[in-house]
CSV table of C-alpha atoms and ligand atoms in Angstrom, one decimal:
chain,number,residue,atom,x,y,z
A,159,MET,CA,-0.7,-4.9,-27.1
A,160,ARG,CA,-3.4,-2.8,-25.6
A,161,ILE,CA,-4.5,0.0,-27.8
A,162,ARG,CA,-4.5,3.4,-26.3
A,163,HIS,CA,-6.8,6.1,-27.6
A,164,ARG,CA,-5.7,9.6,-27.4
A,165,ALA,CA,-8.3,11.8,-25.9
A,166,VAL,CA,-9.4,15.0,-27.7
A,167,LYS,CA,-7.6,18.0,-26.5
A,168,VAL,CA,-9.7,20.6,-24.7
A,169,GLY,CA,-8.2,23.9,-25.5
A,170,ALA,CA,-10.4,26.1,-23.3
A,171,ALA,CA,-9.6,26.3,-19.7
A,172,LEU,CA,-11.7,24.1,-17.5
A,173,ALA,CA,-13.7,25.5,-14.7
A,174,LEU,CA,-11.8,26.3,-11.6
A,175,VAL,CA,-11.1,23.4,-9.3
A,176,ALA,CA,-14.0,22.8,-6.9
A,177,SER,CA,-13.5,24.5,-3.6
A,178,ALA,CA,-13.0,22.9,-0.2
A,179,VAL,CA,-16.3,20.9,-0.3
A,180,VAL,CA,-15.9,17.8,1.9
A,181,SER,CA,-18.4,15.0,1.5
A,182,PRO,CA,-18.0,11.8,3.4
A,183,THR,CA,-18.2,8.8,1.2
A,184,ALA,CA,-18.7,6.6,4.3
A,185,SER,CA,-17.4,3.6,2.4
A,186,ALA,CA,-15.8,0.7,4.3
A,187,ALA,CA,-15.8,-1.6,1.2
A,188,ASN,CA,-14.3,-1.8,-2.3
A,189,PRO,CA,-14.5,0.2,-4.5
A,190,ILE,CA,-14.2,3.0,-1.9
A,191,VAL,CA,-16.1,5.5,-4.2
A,192,THR,CA,-19.1,4.6,-6.2
A,193,GLY,CA,-20.7,8.0,-6.9
A,194,TYR,CA,-18.3,8.6,-9.8
A,195,TYR,CA,-15.3,6.8,-11.3
A,196,THR,CA,-11.8,7.1,-10.0
A,197,ALA,CA,-8.4,5.8,-11.3
A,198,ASP,CA,-4.7,5.7,-10.9
A,199,PRO,CA,-4.6,6.0,-7.1
A,200,ALA,CA,-1.5,7.3,-5.3
A,201,PRO,CA,-1.5,7.0,-1.4
A,202,LEU,CA,0.3,9.3,0.9
A,203,VAL,CA,0.5,9.2,4.7
A,204,VAL,CA,0.8,12.5,6.5
A,205,GLY,CA,0.5,12.3,10.3
A,206,ASN,CA,-2.5,10.3,11.3
A,207,THR,CA,-4.1,10.5,7.8
A,208,MET,CA,-3.9,8.5,4.7
A,209,TYR,CA,-4.6,10.5,1.5
A,210,ILE,CA,-5.4,9.0,-1.9
A,211,TYR,CA,-4.8,11.2,-5.0
A,212,ALA,CA,-6.7,9.8,-7.9
A,213,GLY,CA,-7.8,10.8,-11.4
A,214,ARG,CA,-11.5,10.8,-12.4
A,215,ASP,CA,-12.8,8.8,-15.3
A,216,GLU,CA,-15.6,10.6,-17.1
A,217,ALA,CA,-16.0,8.5,-20.2
A,218,ALA,CA,-19.6,7.8,-21.1
A,219,VAL,CA,-20.8,4.2,-21.4
A,220,GLY,CA,-19.5,2.9,-24.7
A,221,ASN,CA,-16.8,5.5,-25.1
A,222,ASN,CA,-13.5,3.6,-25.4
A,223,ASN,CA,-11.3,6.6,-24.7
A,224,PHE,CA,-10.0,8.0,-21.5
A,225,VAL,CA,-11.9,11.2,-20.6
A,226,MET,CA,-9.9,12.5,-17.6
A,227,ARG,CA,-9.9,16.2,-16.7
A,228,GLU,CA,-9.3,16.4,-12.9
A,229,TRP,CA,-7.5,14.9,-10.0
A,230,ARG,CA,-9.3,14.3,-6.7
A,231,VAL,CA,-8.3,13.7,-3.1
A,232,LEU,CA,-9.7,11.3,-0.5
A,233,SER,CA,-8.6,10.9,3.1
A,234,SER,CA,-9.0,8.4,5.9
A,235,THR,CA,-7.9,8.0,9.5
A,236,ASP,CA,-8.5,4.3,9.6
A,237,ALA,CA,-8.0,3.1,6.0
A,238,ALA,CA,-11.6,1.9,5.9
A,239,THR,CA,-13.8,4.9,5.9
A,240,TRP,CA,-13.0,7.6,3.4
A,241,THR,CA,-13.8,11.4,3.1
A,242,ASP,CA,-14.1,12.9,-0.3
A,243,HIS,CA,-12.3,16.2,-0.6
A,244,GLY,CA,-13.3,16.7,-4.3
A,245,ALA,CA,-11.1,17.9,-7.2
A,246,ARG,CA,-8.0,19.6,-6.0
A,247,ALA,CA,-6.3,20.0,-9.3
A,248,ASN,CA,-7.3,19.8,-13.0
A,249,VAL,CA,-6.0,20.4,-16.5
A,250,ALA,CA,-6.4,24.1,-16.0
A,251,THR,CA,-3.9,24.0,-13.1
A,252,PHE,CA,-1.3,23.7,-15.9
A,253,PRO,CA,-1.8,26.7,-18.3
A,254,TRP,CA,0.6,25.1,-20.8
A,255,ALA,CA,-1.5,21.9,-21.0
A,256,GLY,CA,-4.8,21.0,-22.5
A,257,ALA,CA,-6.1,17.5,-21.7
A,258,ASP,CA,-5.6,14.1,-20.2
A,259,ALA,CA,-5.3,14.3,-16.4
A,260,TRP,CA,-3.7,10.8,-16.1
A,261,ALA,CA,-1.8,9.2,-13.3
A,262,SER,CA,-0.2,11.4,-10.6
A,263,GLU,CA,1.5,11.2,-7.2
A,264,VAL,CA,2.1,13.7,-4.4
A,265,GLU,CA,5.5,13.9,-2.6
A,266,PRO,CA,6.1,16.2,0.5
A,267,ARG,CA,9.2,18.3,1.0
A,268,ASN,CA,10.0,21.1,3.4
A,269,GLY,CA,6.3,21.7,4.3
A,270,LYS,CA,5.2,21.8,0.7
A,271,TYR,CA,3.4,19.1,-1.3
A,272,TYR,CA,4.5,18.5,-4.9
A,273,TRP,CA,1.9,17.0,-7.1
A,274,TYR,CA,3.5,15.2,-10.1
A,275,THR,CA,1.0,14.6,-12.9
A,276,SER,CA,0.7,13.0,-16.3
A,277,ILE,CA,-0.7,15.7,-18.6
A,278,ASN,CA,-1.2,16.4,-22.3
A,279,GLY,CA,0.8,19.5,-23.0
A,280,ASN,CA,0.0,22.0,-25.8
A,281,GLY,CA,3.5,21.7,-27.3
A,282,PRO,CA,4.8,19.1,-29.6
A,283,GLY,CA,4.5,15.5,-28.6
A,284,TRP,CA,1.9,13.9,-26.5
A,285,MET,CA,2.1,13.3,-22.7
A,286,ASP,CA,4.2,15.3,-20.4
A,287,ILE,CA,4.9,15.3,-16.7
A,288,GLY,CA,3.9,18.4,-14.8
A,289,VAL,CA,4.4,19.4,-11.2
A,290,ALA,CA,2.0,21.5,-9.1
A,291,VAL,CA,2.8,22.6,-5.5
A,292,GLY,CA,0.6,23.4,-2.5
A,293,ASP,CA,1.1,24.2,1.2
A,294,SER,CA,-1.0,21.3,2.5
A,295,PRO,CA,-2.0,17.8,1.3
A,296,LEU,CA,-5.2,19.4,0.1
A,297,GLY,CA,-3.7,22.4,-1.5
A,298,PRO,CA,-4.6,24.7,-3.0
A,299,PHE,CA,-2.2,23.6,-5.7
A,300,ARG,CA,-0.7,25.8,-8.4
A,301,ASP,CA,1.6,25.1,-11.3
A,302,ALA,CA,5.1,25.0,-9.9
A,303,LYS,CA,7.2,25.3,-13.0
A,304,GLY,CA,5.4,27.1,-15.9
A,305,GLY,CA,6.0,24.2,-18.2
A,306,PRO,CA,6.6,20.4,-18.2
A,307,LEU,CA,9.2,18.8,-16.0
A,308,ILE,CA,9.5,16.0,-18.6
A,309,SER,CA,8.4,16.1,-22.2
A,310,ASP,CA,9.2,14.2,-25.4
A,311,SER,CA,12.1,16.7,-25.9
A,312,THR,CA,13.7,15.6,-22.6
A,313,PRO,CA,16.9,13.6,-23.6
A,314,ASN,CA,16.3,9.9,-23.1
A,315,SER,CA,12.7,10.4,-22.1
A,316,SER,CA,10.2,7.5,-22.3
A,317,GLY,CA,8.2,6.5,-25.3
A,318,LEU,CA,5.2,7.7,-23.3
A,319,ASN,CA,6.0,10.2,-20.5
A,320,ILE,CA,3.3,9.3,-18.0
A,321,ASP,CA,2.9,7.8,-14.5
A,322,PRO,CA,5.3,9.7,-12.3
A,323,THR,CA,6.3,8.3,-8.9
A,324,VAL,CA,8.6,10.3,-6.6
A,325,PHE,CA,10.6,8.8,-3.8
A,326,THR,CA,12.8,10.7,-1.3
A,327,ASP,CA,15.5,8.6,0.3
A,328,ASP,CA,16.7,8.9,4.0
A,329,ASP,CA,19.6,11.2,2.9
A,330,GLY,CA,17.1,13.7,1.4
A,331,GLN,CA,17.8,12.9,-2.3
A,332,ALA,CA,14.6,12.7,-4.3
A,333,TYR,CA,14.1,10.6,-7.4
A,334,LEU,CA,11.6,10.7,-10.1
A,335,TYR,CA,10.6,7.5,-12.0
A,336,TRP,CA,8.1,7.3,-14.8
A,337,GLY,CA,7.2,5.8,-18.1
A,338,GLY,CA,4.9,3.9,-20.4
A,339,TYR,CA,5.0,1.8,-23.5
A,340,TRP,CA,7.7,-0.5,-21.9
A,341,GLY,CA,10.0,2.5,-21.3
A,342,ALA,CA,10.8,3.0,-17.6
A,343,ARG,CA,12.9,6.0,-16.8
A,344,ALA,CA,14.5,7.6,-13.7
A,345,ALA,CA,16.3,10.8,-12.7
A,346,LYS,CA,17.4,12.6,-9.6
A,347,LEU,CA,15.5,15.7,-8.6
A,348,LYS,CA,17.1,18.8,-7.3
A,349,PRO,CA,16.1,19.9,-3.7
A,350,ASN,CA,13.6,22.4,-5.3
A,351,MET,CA,11.7,19.3,-6.6
A,352,ILE,CA,11.0,20.9,-9.9
A,353,GLU,CA,14.2,20.4,-11.8
A,354,LEU,CA,16.2,17.3,-12.8
A,355,ASP,CA,19.6,16.9,-11.1
A,356,GLY,CA,21.5,14.9,-13.8
A,357,PRO,CA,20.7,12.8,-16.8
A,358,VAL,CA,17.6,10.6,-17.3
A,359,VAL,CA,18.6,6.9,-16.9
A,360,THR,CA,17.0,3.7,-18.0
A,361,PRO,CA,16.5,1.4,-15.0
A,362,GLN,CA,17.8,-2.2,-15.6
A,363,GLY,CA,16.1,-5.3,-14.4
A,364,LEU,CA,12.4,-4.3,-14.4
A,365,ALA,CA,11.3,-7.4,-16.2
A,366,ASN,CA,8.3,-6.8,-18.5
A,367,PHE,CA,7.8,-3.2,-17.4
A,368,TRP,CA,4.8,-1.7,-19.2
A,369,GLU,CA,3.8,1.4,-17.2
A,370,ALA,CA,2.7,2.7,-13.7
A,371,PRO,CA,5.9,2.4,-11.6
A,372,TRP,CA,5.6,2.8,-7.8
A,373,MET,CA,8.7,3.2,-5.7
A,374,PHE,CA,9.0,2.7,-1.9
A,375,LYS,CA,11.5,1.5,0.7
A,376,ARG,CA,11.1,-1.1,3.4
A,377,ASN,CA,13.7,-2.3,5.9
A,378,GLY,CA,16.5,-0.7,3.8
A,379,LEU,CA,15.4,-2.5,0.6
A,380,TYR,CA,14.1,-0.5,-2.4
A,381,TYR,CA,10.9,-1.8,-4.1
A,382,MET,CA,9.7,-0.9,-7.5
A,383,MET,CA,6.2,-2.1,-8.3
A,384,TYR,CA,4.9,-1.7,-11.9
A,385,ALA,CA,2.3,-2.7,-14.4
A,386,ALA,CA,3.4,-5.5,-16.8
A,387,ASN,CA,1.2,-7.2,-19.4
A,388,ASP,CA,3.2,-10.3,-20.4
A,389,THR,CA,1.4,-13.7,-20.5
A,390,ASN,CA,4.2,-15.4,-18.6
A,391,GLY,CA,2.4,-15.7,-15.3
A,392,CYS,CA,1.1,-12.1,-15.4
A,393,VAL,CA,-2.1,-11.9,-17.4
A,394,THR,CA,-4.4,-14.1,-19.5
A,395,SER,CA,-4.5,-11.6,-22.3
A,396,SER,CA,-2.0,-8.8,-23.0
A,397,SER,CA,-4.9,-6.4,-23.1
A,398,TYR,CA,-4.7,-6.6,-19.3
A,399,ALA,CA,-1.9,-5.9,-16.8
A,400,CYS,CA,-0.7,-7.3,-13.5
A,401,GLN,CA,1.6,-5.6,-11.0
A,402,ARG,CA,5.1,-7.1,-10.9
A,403,TYR,CA,7.8,-5.9,-8.5
A,404,ALA,CA,11.5,-5.8,-8.3
A,405,THR,CA,13.9,-5.0,-5.5
A,406,ALA,CA,17.3,-3.2,-5.3
A,407,THR,CA,19.9,-2.2,-2.8
A,408,SER,CA,20.2,1.3,-4.2
A,409,PRO,CA,17.5,3.7,-5.5
A,410,LEU,CA,18.5,3.6,-9.1
A,411,GLY,CA,19.0,-0.2,-9.2
A,412,PRO,CA,20.0,-2.4,-10.8
A,413,TRP,CA,16.7,-4.2,-10.0
A,414,THR,CA,16.0,-7.9,-9.4
A,415,HIS,CA,12.6,-9.0,-10.5
A,416,ARG,CA,10.7,-10.8,-7.7
A,417,GLY,CA,7.3,-11.7,-9.2
A,418,VAL,CA,3.7,-10.7,-9.4
A,419,VAL,CA,2.2,-9.0,-6.3
A,420,LEU,CA,-1.2,-8.1,-7.8
A,421,ASP,CA,-2.9,-10.2,-10.4
A,422,GLN,CA,-4.8,-8.7,-13.3
A,423,VAL,CA,-7.8,-6.7,-12.2
A,424,SER,CA,-11.2,-6.3,-13.8
A,425,SER,CA,-10.1,-3.3,-15.8
A,426,THR,CA,-7.5,-3.6,-18.6
A,427,THR,CA,-5.2,-1.1,-16.9
A,428,ASN,CA,-3.7,-1.9,-13.6
A,429,HIS,CA,-2.2,1.0,-11.6
A,430,ALA,CA,-1.3,0.7,-7.9
A,431,GLY,CA,0.5,2.4,-5.0
A,432,VAL,CA,1.8,1.0,-1.7
A,433,VAL,CA,1.9,2.7,1.7
A,434,GLN,CA,2.4,1.8,5.4
A,435,PHE,CA,-0.2,3.3,7.7
A,436,ASN,CA,-0.5,2.6,11.5
A,437,GLY,CA,1.9,-0.3,11.2
A,438,GLN,CA,0.0,-2.0,8.4
A,439,TRP,CA,0.9,-2.1,4.7
A,440,TYR,CA,-1.7,-1.3,2.2
A,441,ILE,CA,-2.0,-1.6,-1.6
A,442,VAL,CA,-4.3,0.9,-3.3
A,443,TYR,CA,-5.3,0.1,-6.9
A,444,HIS,CA,-8.1,0.4,-9.4
A,445,ASN,CA,-10.5,-2.0,-11.1
A,446,ALA,CA,-13.8,-1.8,-13.0
A,447,ASN,CA,-16.0,-3.1,-10.2
A,448,ALA,CA,-18.2,-0.1,-9.5
A,449,PRO,CA,-21.8,-0.3,-10.9
A,450,GLY,CA,-21.6,0.7,-14.6
A,451,GLY,CA,-17.8,0.4,-14.5
A,452,GLY,CA,-15.5,-0.5,-17.3
A,453,ASN,CA,-12.0,0.0,-18.7
A,454,PHE,CA,-12.5,3.8,-18.9
A,455,ARG,CA,-14.9,3.9,-15.9
A,456,ARG,CA,-12.6,2.6,-13.2
A,457,SER,CA,-12.8,2.7,-9.4
A,458,VAL,CA,-10.2,2.7,-6.6
A,459,ALA,CA,-10.0,-0.1,-4.1
A,460,VAL,CA,-7.8,-0.6,-1.0
A,461,ASP,CA,-6.6,-4.0,0.4
A,462,LEU,CA,-4.0,-5.3,2.9
A,463,LEU,CA,-0.5,-6.0,1.7
A,464,HIS,CA,1.7,-8.6,3.4
A,465,PHE,CA,5.4,-9.3,3.3
A,466,ASN,CA,7.1,-12.5,4.0
A,467,ALA,CA,9.9,-12.7,6.6
A,468,ASP,CA,12.5,-12.6,3.7
A,469,GLY,CA,11.1,-9.3,2.4
A,470,THR,CA,9.2,-10.7,-0.6
A,471,MET,CA,5.7,-9.6,-1.1
A,472,ARG,CA,2.7,-11.9,-0.8
A,473,LYS,CA,0.2,-11.8,-3.6
A,474,VAL,CA,-2.7,-9.4,-2.8
A,475,VAL,CA,-6.1,-10.9,-2.1
A,476,GLN,CA,-8.5,-8.6,-3.9
A,477,THR,CA,-11.5,-8.2,-1.7
A,478,THR,CA,-14.9,-6.4,-1.9
A,479,ALA,CA,-14.9,-6.0,1.9
A,480,GLY,CA,-11.8,-3.8,2.0
A,481,PRO,CA,-9.5,-3.7,5.0
A,482,PRO,CA,-10.7,-3.7,8.6
A,483,PRO,CA,-10.6,-0.3,10.4
A,484,ASN,CA,-7.1,0.6,11.6
A,485,PRO,CA,-7.6,3.8,13.6
A,486,SER,CA,-4.8,6.3,13.6
A,487,GLY,CA,-2.8,6.2,16.8
A,488,GLY,CA,-4.3,6.5,20.3
A,489,THR,CA,-6.6,4.2,22.1
A,490,GLY,CA,-7.5,1.0,20.2
A,491,THR,CA,-4.5,0.9,17.8
A,492,ASN,CA,-3.3,-2.6,17.2
A,493,LEU,CA,0.4,-2.4,18.2
A,494,GLY,CA,1.2,-5.9,17.0
A,495,PRO,CA,2.4,-4.9,13.5
A,496,SER,CA,4.9,-2.4,15.0
A,497,ALA,CA,6.4,-5.0,17.4
A,498,THR,CA,9.2,-7.4,16.9
A,499,ALA,CA,7.9,-10.9,17.5
A,500,SER,CA,9.9,-13.8,19.1
A,501,THR,CA,8.9,-17.2,20.4
A,502,SER,CA,10.1,-20.2,22.4
A,503,TYR,CA,9.7,-22.4,19.2
A,504,VAL,CA,8.4,-22.2,15.7
A,505,SER,CA,8.2,-25.2,13.3
A,506,PRO,CA,10.5,-24.7,10.4
A,507,TRP,CA,7.7,-25.0,7.8
A,508,GLU,CA,5.6,-22.3,9.5
A,509,THR,CA,6.4,-18.7,10.3
A,510,LEU,CA,6.4,-16.4,13.3
A,511,ALA,CA,5.7,-13.5,11.0
A,512,ALA,CA,2.1,-14.7,10.9
A,513,VAL,CA,1.2,-13.4,14.4
A,514,ASN,CA,1.6,-9.7,13.7
A,515,ASN,CA,1.2,-9.3,9.9
A,516,GLY,CA,-2.2,-7.7,10.3
A,517,GLY,CA,-4.6,-10.3,8.9
A,518,THR,CA,-8.1,-11.3,9.7
A,519,PRO,CA,-8.3,-15.1,9.3
A,520,ALA,CA,-11.5,-16.6,7.8
A,521,ASN,CA,-11.3,-19.5,10.3
A,522,SER,CA,-8.7,-21.3,12.5
A,523,GLY,CA,-7.5,-23.4,9.6
A,524,ASP,CA,-6.9,-20.4,7.3
A,525,ARG,CA,-3.3,-20.3,6.3
A,526,SER,CA,-3.7,-17.7,3.6
A,527,ASN,CA,-2.1,-15.0,5.7
A,528,LEU,CA,0.6,-17.3,7.1
A,529,ALA,CA,0.4,-19.5,10.3
A,530,TYR,CA,2.6,-19.9,13.3
A,531,GLY,CA,2.8,-23.3,14.9
A,532,ASN,CA,5.1,-25.1,17.4
A,533,TRP,CA,4.7,-28.7,16.5
A,534,PRO,CA,6.1,-31.1,17.8
A,535,GLU,CA,6.6,-29.1,21.0
A,536,ARG,CA,4.0,-29.6,23.8
A,537,GLY,CA,3.3,-28.1,27.2
A,538,THR,CA,3.7,-24.4,27.6
A,539,GLN,CA,5.3,-22.3,24.7
A,540,TRP,CA,5.2,-18.6,24.3
A,541,VAL,CA,5.0,-15.8,21.7
A,542,GLU,CA,6.4,-12.4,22.7
A,543,TYR,CA,6.3,-8.8,21.3
A,544,THR,CA,9.0,-6.2,21.9
A,545,TRP,CA,8.7,-2.5,21.2
A,546,PRO,CA,11.7,-0.1,21.2
A,547,THR,CA,9.8,2.2,23.6
A,548,ALA,CA,7.2,1.4,26.3
A,549,LYS,CA,3.6,1.0,25.2
A,550,SER,CA,0.5,1.4,27.3
A,551,VAL,CA,-1.6,-1.7,26.7
A,552,ASN,CA,-4.8,-3.1,28.2
A,553,ARG,CA,-6.2,-5.7,25.7
A,554,VAL,CA,-5.1,-8.5,23.5
A,555,SER,CA,-7.0,-10.5,20.9
A,556,THR,CA,-5.8,-13.9,19.7
A,557,TYR,CA,-6.9,-16.0,16.7
A,558,TRP,CA,-5.7,-19.6,17.3
A,559,PHE,CA,-4.4,-21.9,14.6
A,560,ASP,CA,-5.8,-25.4,14.4
A,561,ASP,CA,-4.6,-27.6,11.5
A,562,ASP,CA,-6.7,-30.6,12.5
A,563,GLN,CA,-3.5,-32.6,12.7
A,564,GLY,CA,-0.8,-32.1,15.3
A,565,ILE,CA,-1.9,-28.5,16.2
A,566,ASP,CA,-5.1,-28.0,18.1
A,567,LEU,CA,-6.7,-25.2,20.1
A,568,PRO,CA,-4.8,-24.7,23.4
A,569,ALA,CA,-5.9,-25.9,26.8
A,570,SER,CA,-5.2,-22.6,28.4
A,571,CYS,CA,-3.3,-19.3,27.9
A,572,GLN,CA,-2.1,-16.4,30.0
A,573,VAL,CA,-0.8,-12.9,29.2
A,574,GLN,CA,2.3,-11.6,30.9
A,575,TYR,CA,4.4,-8.4,30.7
A,576,TRP,CA,8.0,-7.5,31.4
A,577,ASN,CA,8.0,-5.3,34.6
A,578,GLY,CA,11.7,-4.4,34.1
A,579,SER,CA,13.2,-7.4,35.7
A,580,ALA,CA,10.8,-10.3,35.2
A,581,TYR,CA,7.7,-11.5,33.4
A,582,VAL,CA,4.6,-11.3,35.6
A,583,ASP,CA,1.0,-11.8,34.9
A,584,VAL,CA,-0.8,-8.7,33.6
A,585,PRO,CA,-3.1,-7.4,36.5
A,586,GLY,CA,-6.8,-7.9,36.4
A,587,GLN,CA,-6.7,-10.3,33.5
A,588,SER,CA,-10.0,-11.6,32.2
A,589,THR,CA,-10.4,-15.1,30.9
A,590,CYS,CA,-7.8,-16.0,28.2
A,591,GLY,CA,-10.2,-17.5,25.7
A,592,VAL,CA,-9.3,-20.6,23.6
A,593,ALA,CA,-12.2,-20.7,21.2
A,594,GLY,CA,-11.6,-21.5,17.5
A,595,ASN,CA,-12.6,-19.6,14.4
A,596,THR,CA,-12.7,-16.2,16.2
A,597,PHE,CA,-10.6,-13.6,17.9
A,598,ASN,CA,-10.4,-14.2,21.7
A,599,THR,CA,-10.2,-11.0,23.6
A,600,THR,CA,-8.5,-10.7,27.0
A,601,THR,CA,-8.7,-7.4,28.9
A,602,PHE,CA,-6.5,-6.3,31.8
A,603,THR,CA,-5.5,-3.3,33.8
A,604,THR,CA,-3.3,-1.0,31.7
A,605,VAL,CA,0.4,-1.7,31.9
A,606,ASP,CA,3.3,0.3,30.5
A,607,THR,CA,5.9,-2.1,29.0
A,608,THR,CA,8.3,-2.8,26.2
A,609,ARG,CA,7.5,-6.5,26.2
A,610,LEU,CA,4.3,-8.5,26.3
A,611,ARG,CA,4.1,-12.3,26.3
A,612,LEU,CA,1.4,-14.8,25.4
A,613,ASN,CA,2.0,-18.1,27.3
A,614,VAL,CA,0.1,-21.0,25.6
A,615,THR,CA,-0.4,-24.4,27.1
A,616,SER,CA,-1.3,-27.3,24.8
A,617,LYS,CA,-3.7,-30.1,25.3
A,618,PRO,CA,-2.1,-33.4,25.9
A,619,ASP,CA,-0.7,-34.9,22.7
A,620,PHE,CA,-1.0,-31.7,20.7
A,621,SER,CA,1.0,-28.6,19.8
A,622,THR,CA,-0.4,-25.1,19.5
A,623,GLY,CA,-0.4,-22.3,16.9
A,624,VAL,CA,-1.5,-18.7,16.4
A,625,LEU,CA,-2.7,-17.0,13.2
A,626,GLU,CA,-2.9,-13.4,14.6
A,627,TRP,CA,-2.1,-11.9,18.0
A,628,GLN,CA,-3.3,-8.3,18.4
A,629,VAL,CA,-2.3,-6.0,21.2
A,630,PHE,CA,-4.2,-2.8,21.8
A,631,GLN,CA,-3.0,0.6,23.0
A,632,ALA,CA,-4.8,1.7,26.1
W,861,LIG,O1,-5.5,6.6,-16.5
W,861,LIG,C1,-4.7,6.8,-17.6
W,861,LIG,C2,-3.6,5.8,-17.7
W,861,LIG,O2,-4.1,4.5,-17.6
W,861,LIG,C3,-2.6,5.9,-16.6
W,861,LIG,O3,-1.7,7.0,-16.7
W,861,LIG,C4,-2.0,4.5,-16.7
W,861,LIG,O4,-1.2,4.2,-15.6
W,861,LIG,C5,-3.2,3.7,-16.8
W,861,LIG,O5,-3.8,3.4,-15.6
């Protein structure tokens, strides 16, 4: 088992939280911050902006204790370049606490932002869960309760009351999940977000739960991702942790374990959050990859997260490049991930989900982010996107699949749109490129449509395939 070291309590109030100083980090690569160390990231999307709330690791080299005194905020409008908003809460935000600004998460409600934190209270026991509140994603934040929301004296609390994750369901009911030392816990929250609404329950089915739960919902299915440290396919040594996940059809479970979504990282702890932003899913996590980094000098990274057609999560590819820019709304947004895809034919062993799952293939043979193919069909086949409301589009980019067997680059292609009664060629269409190992971009005069189609004509004796089809908002 990994040994935790309790940090020394700092009794004196810390300096006030840094004011609204904004310094761009201008990072488009992982780790996203290298000027200092960040840990336990929690993403939140508000409008066109993704925020990351993270703790700060201040341990000196060789100090094998967490030294964490503040929580910081970063933001991005494209999930690639980040702005640093500095520390927005710290230990002194909670007058009843004294140390250990561990993992946290922010949940919006009724125009306010509730920041749930792991914090070392001055009372009996060790870690507590506190809650601060602010009027904007950047605060200012103040203690919302005057004492812990969860402490060791809360009936049925966890062996280590850390790592809160709060989820609000479509019916407005909010839930708090938390826990460490293999003790996951859950409870309903009252609408005021600062009191429990009923007993603390122990979720069932979170196989090998260790700490760091993260709750979200996708297509009506509830997902609980969490750190585990077993050696049954999770980690090479139980000093480390991976992220497993489970799904359920109700927010309090019971849960069905689904597997590992994030392998162990370069730091012993593994703490992650998941969010959808501009149609693309992201995982935000930490590792020890920044220069001078280590288990107590961690750094936040962001990567793409993909789901299979059956709702299972694909294992994350940890990159140093980070995700490609995905600008918020407006001109240039890739509308593919928000479309429903259909096709004239897909081979049973390949998947249509490949075309709009947001990846950037390494080459035309790269199946790592799924592949769509129509073998053994020949001649003209099509892939189509449908949106519930009309989109203004003027550009597509296609990455062709070529398996060096029955699927080859196409002979030709053509973009069409639904004009309300029939498919017709998009006007002013530039050449529909058929090159391999690259995105082929076709521009055209803007059309407003709910349906766009890519007609693909094969070479004789071959079928065709697509790794990614991007459609851009005008
Ligand atoms: O950062 C302190 C603790 O380490 C967090 O609360 C855990 O999730 C682990 O990342």
